[in-house]
């Protein structure tokens, strides 16, 4: 077997994750499949790369050697790929906006705004529940921009390869059926929902842990959590089977109300990421501005969120952007 770049990525991921189970989750593989792949890699290289123990894995001397080389080769090959993509796109008369995102109303608004602002530019989208998958696609040059969300102060994926800009922060709301006993309230105490089952769209960030921690602070443990698509979350809330967790900007579906959780125990940060050395860097300022505008429009379109903002004397609950890594390219331009 010849050693390939995907094998080096697997080695790096296992070392960073600290266990085969966590690495398999990051790579989207079954743990037995990753374990079998590692054995083939070790057979090719002639020795063990990791020592397995009760608390995970740690690199051997050979593993350290291979990992050091992988950390040099992987960024170099990625840069080569991105530069090649940029070279083939230099002759285009209009920029191409290839957007990737997770669920939510903002991506559609950004498509609308970018299409209107650049009628000659192709705008394409890709959706995944996994923000890691979307970020990796941007880092590898398959997409230009990642539009994702994160709770708390968690680090967005691919922090070493992508520039990230926070363009909004929202409270997490709860969806309830219109005949729910708490539907008439403007805000709902999380503790008053202790007996509810919950519905949420899955993700691979830390939202589940943050939600459980918020419930613990409120004095209860969620009795049941359904991870499903947004349409099923809406349905389960509408029939009273669960309380649905949603972003404040979500348009209220028929048969439901969306209500703020008192004290804002959960927050959602909206982020946009791009390769600071790729073609997207030339139009990043413009795209970020459209992301701000798309969020502001979504906030005013949501009746419950607009009422919440008015009650809290705020136009938009949007702290100053806090990029995890600001691009430092000279000549970054806006096409607006």
CSV table of C-alpha atoms in Angstrom, one decimal:
chain,number,residue,atom,x,y,z
A,1,UNK,CA,0.0,0.0,0.0
A,2,UNK,CA,1.3,3.5,-0.9
A,3,UNK,CA,1.0,6.2,1.7
A,4,UNK,CA,-1.5,8.9,0.6
A,5,UNK,CA,-2.5,12.3,1.8
A,6,UNK,CA,-5.7,11.0,3.4
A,7,UNK,CA,-3.6,8.6,5.5
A,8,UNK,CA,-1.6,11.6,6.8
A,9,UNK,CA,-4.8,13.4,7.6
A,10,UNK,CA,-6.0,10.4,9.5
A,11,UNK,CA,-2.8,10.3,11.5
A,12,UNK,CA,-3.0,14.0,12.3
A,13,UNK,CA,-6.6,13.7,13.3
A,14,UNK,CA,-6.0,10.7,15.6
A,15,UNK,CA,-3.1,12.6,17.3
A,16,UNK,CA,-5.2,15.8,17.8
A,17,UNK,CA,-8.3,13.9,19.0
A,18,UNK,CA,-6.4,11.7,21.4
A,19,UNK,CA,-8.5,8.6,20.7
A,20,UNK,CA,-9.6,6.5,17.8
A,21,UNK,CA,-13.3,7.0,18.7
A,22,UNK,CA,-13.1,10.8,18.7
A,23,UNK,CA,-11.0,10.8,15.5
A,24,UNK,CA,-13.5,8.5,13.7
A,25,UNK,CA,-16.3,11.0,14.6
A,26,UNK,CA,-14.3,13.9,13.2
A,27,UNK,CA,-13.4,12.0,10.0
A,28,UNK,CA,-16.9,10.6,9.6
A,29,UNK,CA,-15.8,7.0,9.7
A,30,UNK,CA,-16.8,4.1,11.8
A,31,UNK,CA,-14.3,3.4,14.6
A,32,UNK,CA,-13.5,-0.2,13.3
A,33,UNK,CA,-12.8,1.2,9.8
A,34,UNK,CA,-10.4,3.8,11.1
A,35,UNK,CA,-8.7,1.2,13.3
A,36,UNK,CA,-8.2,-1.1,10.3
A,37,UNK,CA,-6.9,1.8,8.2
A,38,UNK,CA,-4.4,2.6,10.9
A,39,UNK,CA,-3.2,-0.9,11.0
A,40,UNK,CA,-2.6,-0.9,7.3
A,41,UNK,CA,-0.7,2.5,7.6
A,42,UNK,CA,1.5,1.1,10.4
A,43,UNK,CA,2.2,-2.0,8.3
A,44,UNK,CA,3.3,0.2,5.4
A,45,UNK,CA,5.6,2.3,7.6
A,46,UNK,CA,7.0,-0.7,9.5
A,47,UNK,CA,6.0,0.1,13.1
A,48,UNK,CA,3.4,1.4,15.5
A,49,UNK,CA,2.5,5.0,15.3
A,50,UNK,CA,0.4,5.1,18.5
A,51,UNK,CA,0.3,3.4,21.9
A,52,UNK,CA,-3.2,2.5,23.0
A,53,UNK,CA,-4.2,2.9,26.6
A,54,UNK,CA,-7.2,3.3,28.9
A,55,UNK,CA,-7.4,7.0,28.3
A,56,UNK,CA,-6.8,7.1,24.6
A,57,UNK,CA,-3.7,7.1,22.4
A,58,UNK,CA,-0.3,8.7,22.4
A,59,UNK,CA,2.3,8.8,19.6
A,60,UNK,CA,5.4,6.6,19.6
A,61,UNK,CA,8.8,7.9,18.4
A,62,UNK,CA,7.9,6.8,14.9
A,63,UNK,CA,4.5,8.4,15.3
A,64,UNK,CA,6.1,11.7,16.3
A,65,UNK,CA,8.4,11.5,13.3
A,66,UNK,CA,5.5,10.9,10.8
A,67,UNK,CA,3.3,13.5,12.5
A,68,UNK,CA,6.0,16.2,12.2
A,69,UNK,CA,6.3,15.5,8.5
A,70,UNK,CA,2.5,15.4,8.1
A,71,UNK,CA,2.1,18.8,9.6
A,72,UNK,CA,4.5,20.2,7.0
A,73,UNK,CA,3.2,18.3,4.0
A,74,UNK,CA,-0.6,18.7,4.5
A,75,UNK,CA,-0.6,22.6,4.6
A,76,UNK,CA,1.9,22.6,1.7
A,77,UNK,CA,-0.3,20.4,-0.5
A,78,UNK,CA,-3.4,22.3,0.5
A,79,UNK,CA,-1.8,25.6,-0.5
A,80,UNK,CA,-0.8,24.1,-3.8
A,81,UNK,CA,-4.4,23.1,-4.5
A,82,UNK,CA,-5.7,26.5,-3.5
A,83,UNK,CA,-3.2,28.3,-5.7
A,84,UNK,CA,-4.0,26.0,-8.6
A,85,UNK,CA,-7.7,26.8,-8.2
A,86,UNK,CA,-7.0,30.5,-8.0
A,87,UNK,CA,-4.8,30.3,-11.1
A,88,UNK,CA,-7.6,28.7,-13.1
A,89,UNK,CA,-10.1,31.3,-11.9
A,90,UNK,CA,-7.9,34.4,-12.7
A,91,UNK,CA,-9.5,34.7,-16.1
A,92,UNK,CA,-13.1,34.9,-14.9
A,93,UNK,CA,-14.8,38.2,-15.4
A,94,UNK,CA,-16.9,37.9,-12.3
A,95,UNK,CA,-16.2,36.4,-8.9
A,96,UNK,CA,-17.8,33.1,-8.0
A,97,UNK,CA,-19.6,32.8,-4.7
A,98,UNK,CA,-19.6,29.2,-3.5
A,99,UNK,CA,-21.3,29.2,-0.2
A,100,UNK,CA,-21.5,26.4,2.3
A,101,UNK,CA,-23.7,26.4,5.4
A,102,UNK,CA,-25.6,24.6,8.1
A,103,UNK,CA,-29.3,24.9,8.6
A,104,UNK,CA,-30.8,28.3,9.2
A,105,UNK,CA,-32.5,31.2,7.3
A,106,UNK,CA,-29.4,33.3,6.7
A,107,UNK,CA,-27.8,31.4,3.8
A,108,UNK,CA,-30.8,32.0,1.5
A,109,UNK,CA,-30.8,35.7,2.3
A,110,UNK,CA,-27.1,35.9,1.4
A,111,UNK,CA,-27.7,34.1,-1.9
A,112,UNK,CA,-30.4,36.6,-2.7
A,113,UNK,CA,-28.3,39.6,-1.8
A,114,UNK,CA,-25.2,38.4,-3.6
A,115,UNK,CA,-27.1,37.5,-6.7
A,116,UNK,CA,-28.7,41.0,-6.7
A,117,UNK,CA,-25.4,42.8,-6.1
A,118,UNK,CA,-23.4,40.7,-8.7
A,119,UNK,CA,-25.9,39.6,-11.4
A,120,UNK,CA,-23.1,38.2,-13.6
A,121,UNK,CA,-21.5,36.1,-10.8
A,122,UNK,CA,-22.5,32.5,-10.2
A,123,UNK,CA,-23.7,31.8,-6.7
A,124,UNK,CA,-23.9,28.2,-5.6
A,125,UNK,CA,-24.6,26.6,-2.2
A,126,UNK,CA,-23.9,23.4,-0.3
A,127,UNK,CA,-25.7,22.4,2.9
A,128,UNK,CA,-24.5,20.0,5.6
A,129,UNK,CA,-25.4,19.6,9.3
A,130,UNK,CA,-21.6,19.3,10.0
A,131,UNK,CA,-19.8,22.7,10.3
A,132,UNK,CA,-16.5,20.7,10.2
A,133,UNK,CA,-17.4,19.3,6.8
A,134,UNK,CA,-18.3,22.7,5.5
A,135,UNK,CA,-15.1,24.3,6.9
A,136,UNK,CA,-13.0,21.5,5.5
A,137,UNK,CA,-14.5,22.1,2.0
A,138,UNK,CA,-13.5,25.7,2.2
A,139,UNK,CA,-10.0,24.9,3.4
A,140,UNK,CA,-9.6,22.4,0.6
A,141,UNK,CA,-10.8,24.9,-2.1
A,142,UNK,CA,-14.1,23.2,-2.9
A,143,UNK,CA,-16.1,26.2,-1.4
A,144,UNK,CA,-15.3,29.9,-1.0
A,145,UNK,CA,-17.2,30.7,2.2
A,146,UNK,CA,-18.5,28.8,5.2
A,147,UNK,CA,-21.6,30.3,7.0
A,148,UNK,CA,-22.0,28.4,10.3
A,149,UNK,CA,-23.0,28.9,13.9
A,150,UNK,CA,-21.4,28.1,17.2
A,151,UNK,CA,-22.5,28.4,20.8
A,152,UNK,CA,-20.6,30.1,23.6
A,153,UNK,CA,-17.0,30.9,22.9
A,154,UNK,CA,-16.1,27.7,21.1
A,155,UNK,CA,-13.4,27.8,18.5
A,156,UNK,CA,-14.7,27.4,14.9
A,157,UNK,CA,-13.3,24.5,12.9
A,158,UNK,CA,-10.1,24.7,10.8
A,159,UNK,CA,-8.7,27.7,12.8
A,160,UNK,CA,-5.2,27.3,11.3
A,161,UNK,CA,-6.4,27.4,7.7
A,162,UNK,CA,-9.4,29.7,7.7
A,163,UNK,CA,-10.1,33.3,8.7
A,164,UNK,CA,-13.3,33.6,10.7
A,165,UNK,CA,-15.4,36.7,11.3
A,166,UNK,CA,-18.3,36.8,13.8
A,167,UNK,CA,-21.1,38.8,12.3
A,168,UNK,CA,-23.9,38.4,14.8
A,169,UNK,CA,-24.9,36.8,18.1
A,170,UNK,CA,-28.5,35.8,18.9
A,171,UNK,CA,-30.2,34.2,21.9
A,172,UNK,CA,-31.6,30.7,21.5
A,173,UNK,CA,-35.4,30.7,21.5
A,174,UNK,CA,-37.8,27.8,22.1
A,175,UNK,CA,-40.7,26.7,19.8
A,176,UNK,CA,-43.9,25.9,21.5
A,177,UNK,CA,-47.4,25.0,20.1
A,178,UNK,CA,-49.9,27.8,20.2
A,179,UNK,CA,-51.9,26.0,22.8
A,180,UNK,CA,-49.0,25.3,25.1
A,181,UNK,CA,-49.6,26.6,28.7
A,182,UNK,CA,-46.5,28.9,28.4
A,183,UNK,CA,-47.2,30.2,24.9
A,184,UNK,CA,-48.7,33.5,26.1
A,185,UNK,CA,-45.6,34.5,28.0
A,186,UNK,CA,-43.1,36.8,26.3
A,187,UNK,CA,-40.2,34.9,27.9
A,188,UNK,CA,-40.0,31.5,29.4
A,189,UNK,CA,-38.0,30.3,32.3
A,190,UNK,CA,-35.9,27.2,31.3
A,191,UNK,CA,-36.8,25.6,34.6
A,192,UNK,CA,-40.5,25.8,33.7
A,193,UNK,CA,-39.8,23.4,30.8
A,194,UNK,CA,-38.2,20.8,33.0
A,195,UNK,CA,-40.9,18.2,32.1
A,196,UNK,CA,-40.6,18.7,28.4
A,197,UNK,CA,-38.9,16.5,25.8
A,198,UNK,CA,-36.7,18.5,23.4
A,199,UNK,CA,-36.1,18.7,19.7
A,200,UNK,CA,-33.0,20.1,18.1
A,201,UNK,CA,-31.2,20.0,14.8
A,202,UNK,CA,-28.0,18.0,15.2
A,203,UNK,CA,-24.5,19.5,14.9
A,204,UNK,CA,-21.0,18.6,15.7
A,205,UNK,CA,-20.2,21.5,17.9
A,206,UNK,CA,-20.6,21.9,21.7
A,207,UNK,CA,-24.3,22.9,21.7
A,208,UNK,CA,-25.4,19.7,23.3
A,209,UNK,CA,-23.0,20.1,26.2
A,210,UNK,CA,-24.0,23.8,26.6
A,211,UNK,CA,-27.7,22.9,26.6
A,212,UNK,CA,-27.2,20.2,29.3
A,213,UNK,CA,-25.1,22.6,31.4
A,214,UNK,CA,-27.9,25.3,31.1
A,215,UNK,CA,-30.5,22.7,32.2
A,216,UNK,CA,-28.3,21.7,35.1
A,217,UNK,CA,-28.0,25.3,36.2
A,218,UNK,CA,-31.8,25.5,36.0
A,219,UNK,CA,-32.1,22.5,38.3
A,220,UNK,CA,-33.1,19.6,36.0
A,221,UNK,CA,-31.8,17.1,33.5
A,222,UNK,CA,-33.5,16.9,30.1
A,223,UNK,CA,-35.6,13.7,30.0
A,224,UNK,CA,-35.4,13.2,26.3
A,225,UNK,CA,-33.7,14.9,23.3
A,226,UNK,CA,-34.7,14.3,19.7
A,227,UNK,CA,-32.0,15.2,17.2
A,228,UNK,CA,-33.7,15.6,13.8
A,229,UNK,CA,-34.1,17.9,10.8
A,230,UNK,CA,-35.8,21.3,11.2
A,231,UNK,CA,-39.1,20.2,9.6
A,232,UNK,CA,-39.4,17.4,12.2
A,233,UNK,CA,-38.5,19.8,15.0
A,234,UNK,CA,-41.3,22.0,13.9
A,235,UNK,CA,-43.7,19.1,13.7
A,236,UNK,CA,-42.8,17.7,17.2
A,237,UNK,CA,-43.3,21.2,18.7
A,238,UNK,CA,-46.6,21.7,16.9
A,239,UNK,CA,-48.1,18.5,18.1
A,240,UNK,CA,-46.9,19.1,21.6
A,241,UNK,CA,-44.4,16.2,21.6
A,242,UNK,CA,-41.4,18.4,22.4
A,243,UNK,CA,-40.2,21.9,22.9
A,244,UNK,CA,-38.0,22.9,20.0
A,245,UNK,CA,-34.8,24.8,20.3
A,246,UNK,CA,-34.2,27.3,17.5
A,247,UNK,CA,-32.3,30.4,16.5
A,248,UNK,CA,-34.1,33.7,17.3
A,249,UNK,CA,-34.1,34.6,13.6
A,250,UNK,CA,-36.2,31.6,12.6
A,251,UNK,CA,-39.5,32.7,11.0
A,252,UNK,CA,-42.3,31.5,13.2
A,253,UNK,CA,-44.0,28.5,11.6
A,254,UNK,CA,-47.9,28.3,11.6
A,255,UNK,CA,-49.3,26.7,14.7
A,256,UNK,CA,-46.3,27.7,16.8
A,257,UNK,CA,-44.9,30.5,18.8
A,258,UNK,CA,-41.2,31.2,19.4
A,259,UNK,CA,-40.2,32.6,22.8
A,260,UNK,CA,-37.0,33.8,24.4
A,261,UNK,CA,-35.6,31.9,27.3
A,262,UNK,CA,-35.4,34.2,30.3
A,263,UNK,CA,-31.9,35.3,31.1
A,264,UNK,CA,-30.5,34.1,27.7
A,265,UNK,CA,-28.9,30.9,29.1
A,266,UNK,CA,-27.9,29.9,25.5
A,267,UNK,CA,-26.4,32.0,22.8
A,268,UNK,CA,-25.7,31.4,19.1
A,269,UNK,CA,-22.8,33.1,17.3
A,270,UNK,CA,-23.0,33.5,13.5
A,271,UNK,CA,-19.6,33.1,11.8
A,272,UNK,CA,-18.3,33.3,8.2
A,273,UNK,CA,-15.0,31.8,7.2
A,274,UNK,CA,-12.8,31.8,4.2
A,275,UNK,CA,-9.2,31.0,3.1
A,276,UNK,CA,-7.2,34.2,3.7
A,277,UNK,CA,-4.8,33.2,0.9
A,278,UNK,CA,-7.4,32.0,-1.7
A,279,UNK,CA,-9.6,33.9,-4.2
A,280,UNK,CA,-12.3,34.4,-1.6
A,281,UNK,CA,-10.1,36.9,0.3
A,282,UNK,CA,-10.5,39.4,-2.5
A,283,UNK,CA,-14.3,39.7,-1.9
A,284,UNK,CA,-14.4,38.7,1.8
A,285,UNK,CA,-15.2,42.3,2.9
A,286,UNK,CA,-18.2,42.4,0.6
A,287,UNK,CA,-19.5,39.0,1.6
A,288,UNK,CA,-19.2,39.9,5.3
A,289,UNK,CA,-21.2,43.1,4.8
A,290,UNK,CA,-24.0,41.1,3.1
A,291,UNK,CA,-23.9,38.6,6.0
A,292,UNK,CA,-24.5,41.5,8.4
A,293,UNK,CA,-27.3,42.9,6.3
A,294,UNK,CA,-28.9,39.4,5.9
A,295,UNK,CA,-28.9,38.9,9.7
A,296,UNK,CA,-30.4,42.4,10.3
A,297,UNK,CA,-33.2,41.7,7.8
A,298,UNK,CA,-33.9,38.3,9.5
A,299,UNK,CA,-34.0,39.9,12.9
A,300,UNK,CA,-36.7,42.4,11.8
A,301,UNK,CA,-38.7,39.7,9.9
A,302,UNK,CA,-39.0,37.6,13.1
A,303,UNK,CA,-41.9,39.2,15.1
A,304,UNK,CA,-40.9,37.5,18.3
A,305,UNK,CA,-37.3,38.5,18.0
A,306,UNK,CA,-38.1,42.0,17.0
A,307,UNK,CA,-40.3,42.3,20.1
A,308,UNK,CA,-37.6,40.8,22.3
A,309,UNK,CA,-35.0,43.3,20.9
A,310,UNK,CA,-37.4,46.2,21.6
A,311,UNK,CA,-38.0,45.0,25.2
A,312,UNK,CA,-34.3,44.9,25.7
A,313,UNK,CA,-33.8,48.3,24.1
A,314,UNK,CA,-31.5,47.0,21.4
A,315,UNK,CA,-31.6,47.3,17.6
A,316,UNK,CA,-29.7,44.1,17.1
A,317,UNK,CA,-28.1,42.0,19.9
A,318,UNK,CA,-24.8,42.0,18.1
A,319,UNK,CA,-21.5,42.6,20.0
A,320,UNK,CA,-18.6,43.8,18.0
A,321,UNK,CA,-17.1,41.2,15.7
A,322,UNK,CA,-14.4,39.1,17.2
A,323,UNK,CA,-12.5,37.3,14.4
A,324,UNK,CA,-10.6,34.3,15.6
A,325,UNK,CA,-8.0,35.0,12.9
A,326,UNK,CA,-8.1,38.2,10.9
A,327,UNK,CA,-6.9,38.1,7.3
A,328,UNK,CA,-3.8,40.2,6.8
A,329,UNK,CA,-3.8,40.4,3.0
A,330,UNK,CA,-2.9,43.8,1.5
A,331,UNK,CA,-5.4,45.1,-1.1
A,332,UNK,CA,-8.4,43.2,0.1
A,333,UNK,CA,-11.2,44.8,-1.9
A,334,UNK,CA,-15.0,45.1,-1.8
A,335,UNK,CA,-17.1,44.6,-4.9
A,336,UNK,CA,-20.1,46.4,-3.5
